[in-house]
Protein backbone atom coordinates (compact mmCIF):
# COMPACT_ATOMS: atom_id res chain seq x y z
CA MET A 1 -15.06 18.18 -10.49
CA ILE A 2 -18.71 19.04 -9.89
CA LEU A 3 -20.78 16.85 -7.59
CA TYR A 4 -24.58 17.01 -7.65
CA CYS A 5 -26.13 16.32 -4.24
CA ASN A 6 -29.78 15.75 -3.40
CA THR A 7 -30.61 16.31 0.27
CA GLY A 8 -33.59 13.98 0.06
CA GLY A 9 -36.26 16.54 -0.68
CA PRO A 10 -37.84 17.80 -3.85
CA SER A 11 -35.68 18.88 -6.76
CA SER A 12 -35.80 22.49 -5.54
CA ARG A 13 -33.48 21.42 -2.70
CA THR A 14 -30.82 19.99 -5.03
CA ARG A 15 -27.51 21.78 -4.74
CA VAL A 16 -24.17 21.77 -6.52
CA GLU A 17 -20.88 21.40 -4.65
CA HIS A 18 -17.48 22.08 -6.22
CA VAL A 19 -14.96 19.55 -4.89
CA VAL A 20 -11.57 21.26 -4.70
CA SER A 21 -9.45 18.76 -2.79
CA SER A 22 -9.08 15.09 -1.98
CA LEU A 23 -8.51 13.40 1.34
CA LEU A 24 -5.72 11.25 -0.12
CA GLY A 25 -3.30 13.21 -2.22
CA GLY A 26 -4.42 16.57 -3.52
CA ASP A 27 -3.31 20.05 -2.59
CA GLY A 28 -6.16 21.13 -0.30
CA LEU A 29 -5.88 21.97 3.38
CA ALA A 30 -6.21 18.32 4.45
CA ARG A 31 -3.26 16.77 2.62
CA CYS A 32 -2.09 13.19 2.68
CA PRO A 33 0.91 13.16 0.34
CA HIS A 34 1.46 10.04 -1.75
CA GLN A 35 4.46 8.05 -0.58
CA ILE A 36 4.88 4.80 -2.52
CA ARG A 37 3.20 1.91 -4.36
CA TRP A 38 3.75 -1.78 -3.70
CA GLY A 39 2.49 -4.83 -5.54
CA LEU A 40 3.82 -8.17 -6.75
CA ASP A 41 2.65 -10.39 -9.61
CA PHE A 42 3.45 -14.03 -8.95
CA GLU A 43 1.96 -15.13 -12.29
CA GLY A 44 -0.22 -17.83 -10.73
CA ARG A 45 2.49 -19.38 -8.53
CA ASP A 46 2.07 -19.73 -4.77
CA PRO A 47 3.47 -16.48 -3.28
CA ILE A 48 4.68 -18.03 -0.04
CA THR A 49 6.54 -20.85 -1.80
CA VAL A 50 8.17 -18.43 -4.26
CA LEU A 51 9.31 -16.12 -1.47
CA HIS A 52 10.73 -18.92 0.67
CA GLU A 53 12.73 -20.05 -2.37
CA LEU A 54 14.00 -16.49 -2.87
CA LEU A 55 14.86 -16.16 0.83
CA ALA A 56 16.91 -19.35 0.70
CA SER A 57 18.69 -18.36 -2.53
CA GLU A 58 19.65 -14.98 -1.02
CA GLY A 59 20.81 -16.51 2.29
CA PHE A 60 18.06 -15.28 4.64
CA ALA A 61 16.68 -17.48 7.42
CA ASP A 62 13.19 -15.97 7.40
CA ALA A 63 11.19 -12.87 6.51
CA GLU A 64 12.19 -11.07 9.73
CA ALA A 65 15.86 -11.38 8.75
CA LEU A 66 15.15 -9.01 5.85
CA ARG A 67 14.75 -6.13 8.31
CA GLU A 68 18.52 -5.99 8.79
CA THR A 69 19.16 -5.54 5.06
CA VAL A 70 16.11 -3.74 3.67
CA SER A 71 15.50 -0.17 4.76
CA ALA A 72 11.82 0.05 5.67
CA VAL A 73 9.74 3.21 5.78
CA GLY A 74 10.00 4.24 9.41
CA LYS A 75 6.50 5.56 10.12
CA ARG A 76 2.90 4.46 9.84
CA LEU A 77 1.18 5.11 6.53
CA ILE A 78 -2.40 4.81 5.29
CA CYS A 79 -2.97 2.17 2.59
CA ARG A 80 -5.58 1.88 -0.10
CA PRO A 81 -5.93 -0.55 -3.01
CA ASP A 82 -4.01 0.42 -6.13
CA LYS A 83 -4.45 -0.48 -9.79
CA ALA A 84 -0.93 0.33 -10.97
CA PRO A 85 0.96 -2.52 -12.65
CA PRO A 86 2.74 -4.69 -10.07
CA LEU A 87 6.34 -5.87 -10.11
CA VAL A 88 6.55 -9.17 -12.04
CA VAL A 89 8.38 -11.54 -9.72
CA SER A 90 9.88 -13.82 -12.39
CA SER A 91 11.68 -10.99 -14.19
CA ALA A 92 12.62 -8.73 -11.25
CA PRO A 93 15.81 -8.83 -9.17
CA ALA A 94 15.40 -11.05 -6.10
CA MET A 95 16.15 -8.28 -3.60
CA ASP A 96 13.55 -5.97 -5.17
CA VAL A 97 10.95 -8.70 -4.80
CA LEU A 98 11.98 -9.50 -1.22
CA SER A 99 11.97 -5.80 -0.29
CA GLN A 100 8.43 -5.32 -1.54
CA ALA A 101 7.32 -8.60 0.04
CA MET A 102 8.68 -7.48 3.41
CA MET A 103 6.83 -4.16 3.12
CA LEU A 104 3.60 -5.90 2.09
CA GLY A 105 4.06 -8.19 5.10
CA LEU A 106 4.04 -5.10 7.32
CA CYS A 107 0.70 -3.94 5.87
CA THR A 108 -2.91 -4.65 6.55
CA ALA A 109 -5.46 -3.64 3.94
CA THR A 110 -5.55 -0.11 5.38
CA LEU A 111 -2.36 0.49 7.40
CA TYR A 112 1.40 0.08 7.03
CA ASN A 113 2.99 -0.34 10.45
CA PRO A 114 6.79 -0.83 10.58
CA SER A 115 6.67 -2.05 14.19
CA ARG A 116 4.50 -5.08 13.51
CA PRO A 117 5.99 -8.50 12.64
CA VAL A 118 6.44 -9.40 8.96
CA LEU A 119 3.44 -11.61 8.17
CA TRP A 120 3.33 -13.31 4.80
CA THR A 121 -0.10 -14.59 3.84
CA GLN A 122 -1.82 -15.09 0.47
CA ALA A 123 -3.83 -11.94 1.15
CA SER A 124 -0.92 -9.71 2.20
CA LEU A 125 1.38 -10.76 -0.64
CA THR A 126 -1.16 -10.38 -3.42
CA ARG A 127 -2.30 -6.89 -2.44
CA ARG A 128 -1.50 -3.90 -4.61
CA LEU A 129 -1.29 -0.89 -2.34
CA GLU A 130 -0.80 2.82 -2.62
CA LEU A 131 0.48 4.42 0.58
CA PHE A 132 -0.09 7.92 1.92
CA ASP A 133 1.38 9.88 4.80
CA PRO A 134 -1.45 10.93 7.20
CA GLU A 135 0.71 13.57 8.90
CA GLY A 136 -0.79 16.48 6.94
CA PHE A 137 -4.31 15.35 7.77
CA TYR A 138 -3.90 14.80 11.50
CA SER A 139 -1.53 17.66 12.33
């Protein structure tokens, strides 16, 4: 990709930069390998109501009880919005939906943190996220 940059002066100061890597993903020196995508489509239904119904049908007391059954990613990851098609809740297996919901409940808009409590809100459950491992960038 070629990026044209103007440093604010006359056109004689315009320069061309060749971008050879990306901060998220990519194979440059500063790598953040892609880990996983999460997203749920509730098809207009209230996410919290749907998930509480699924929890009850699968025999879980609350969202925190999922931690004992679902294997969560064990380290912090960087999140960014994603446009990939989400998992359609009405046609997916209940445990797949609950697993993704638990993971989304451990995310903010920019960070997945497995040590935080599982928080289910409209915002957290309707996000579509792509997650990256920052280890290659910060090491």
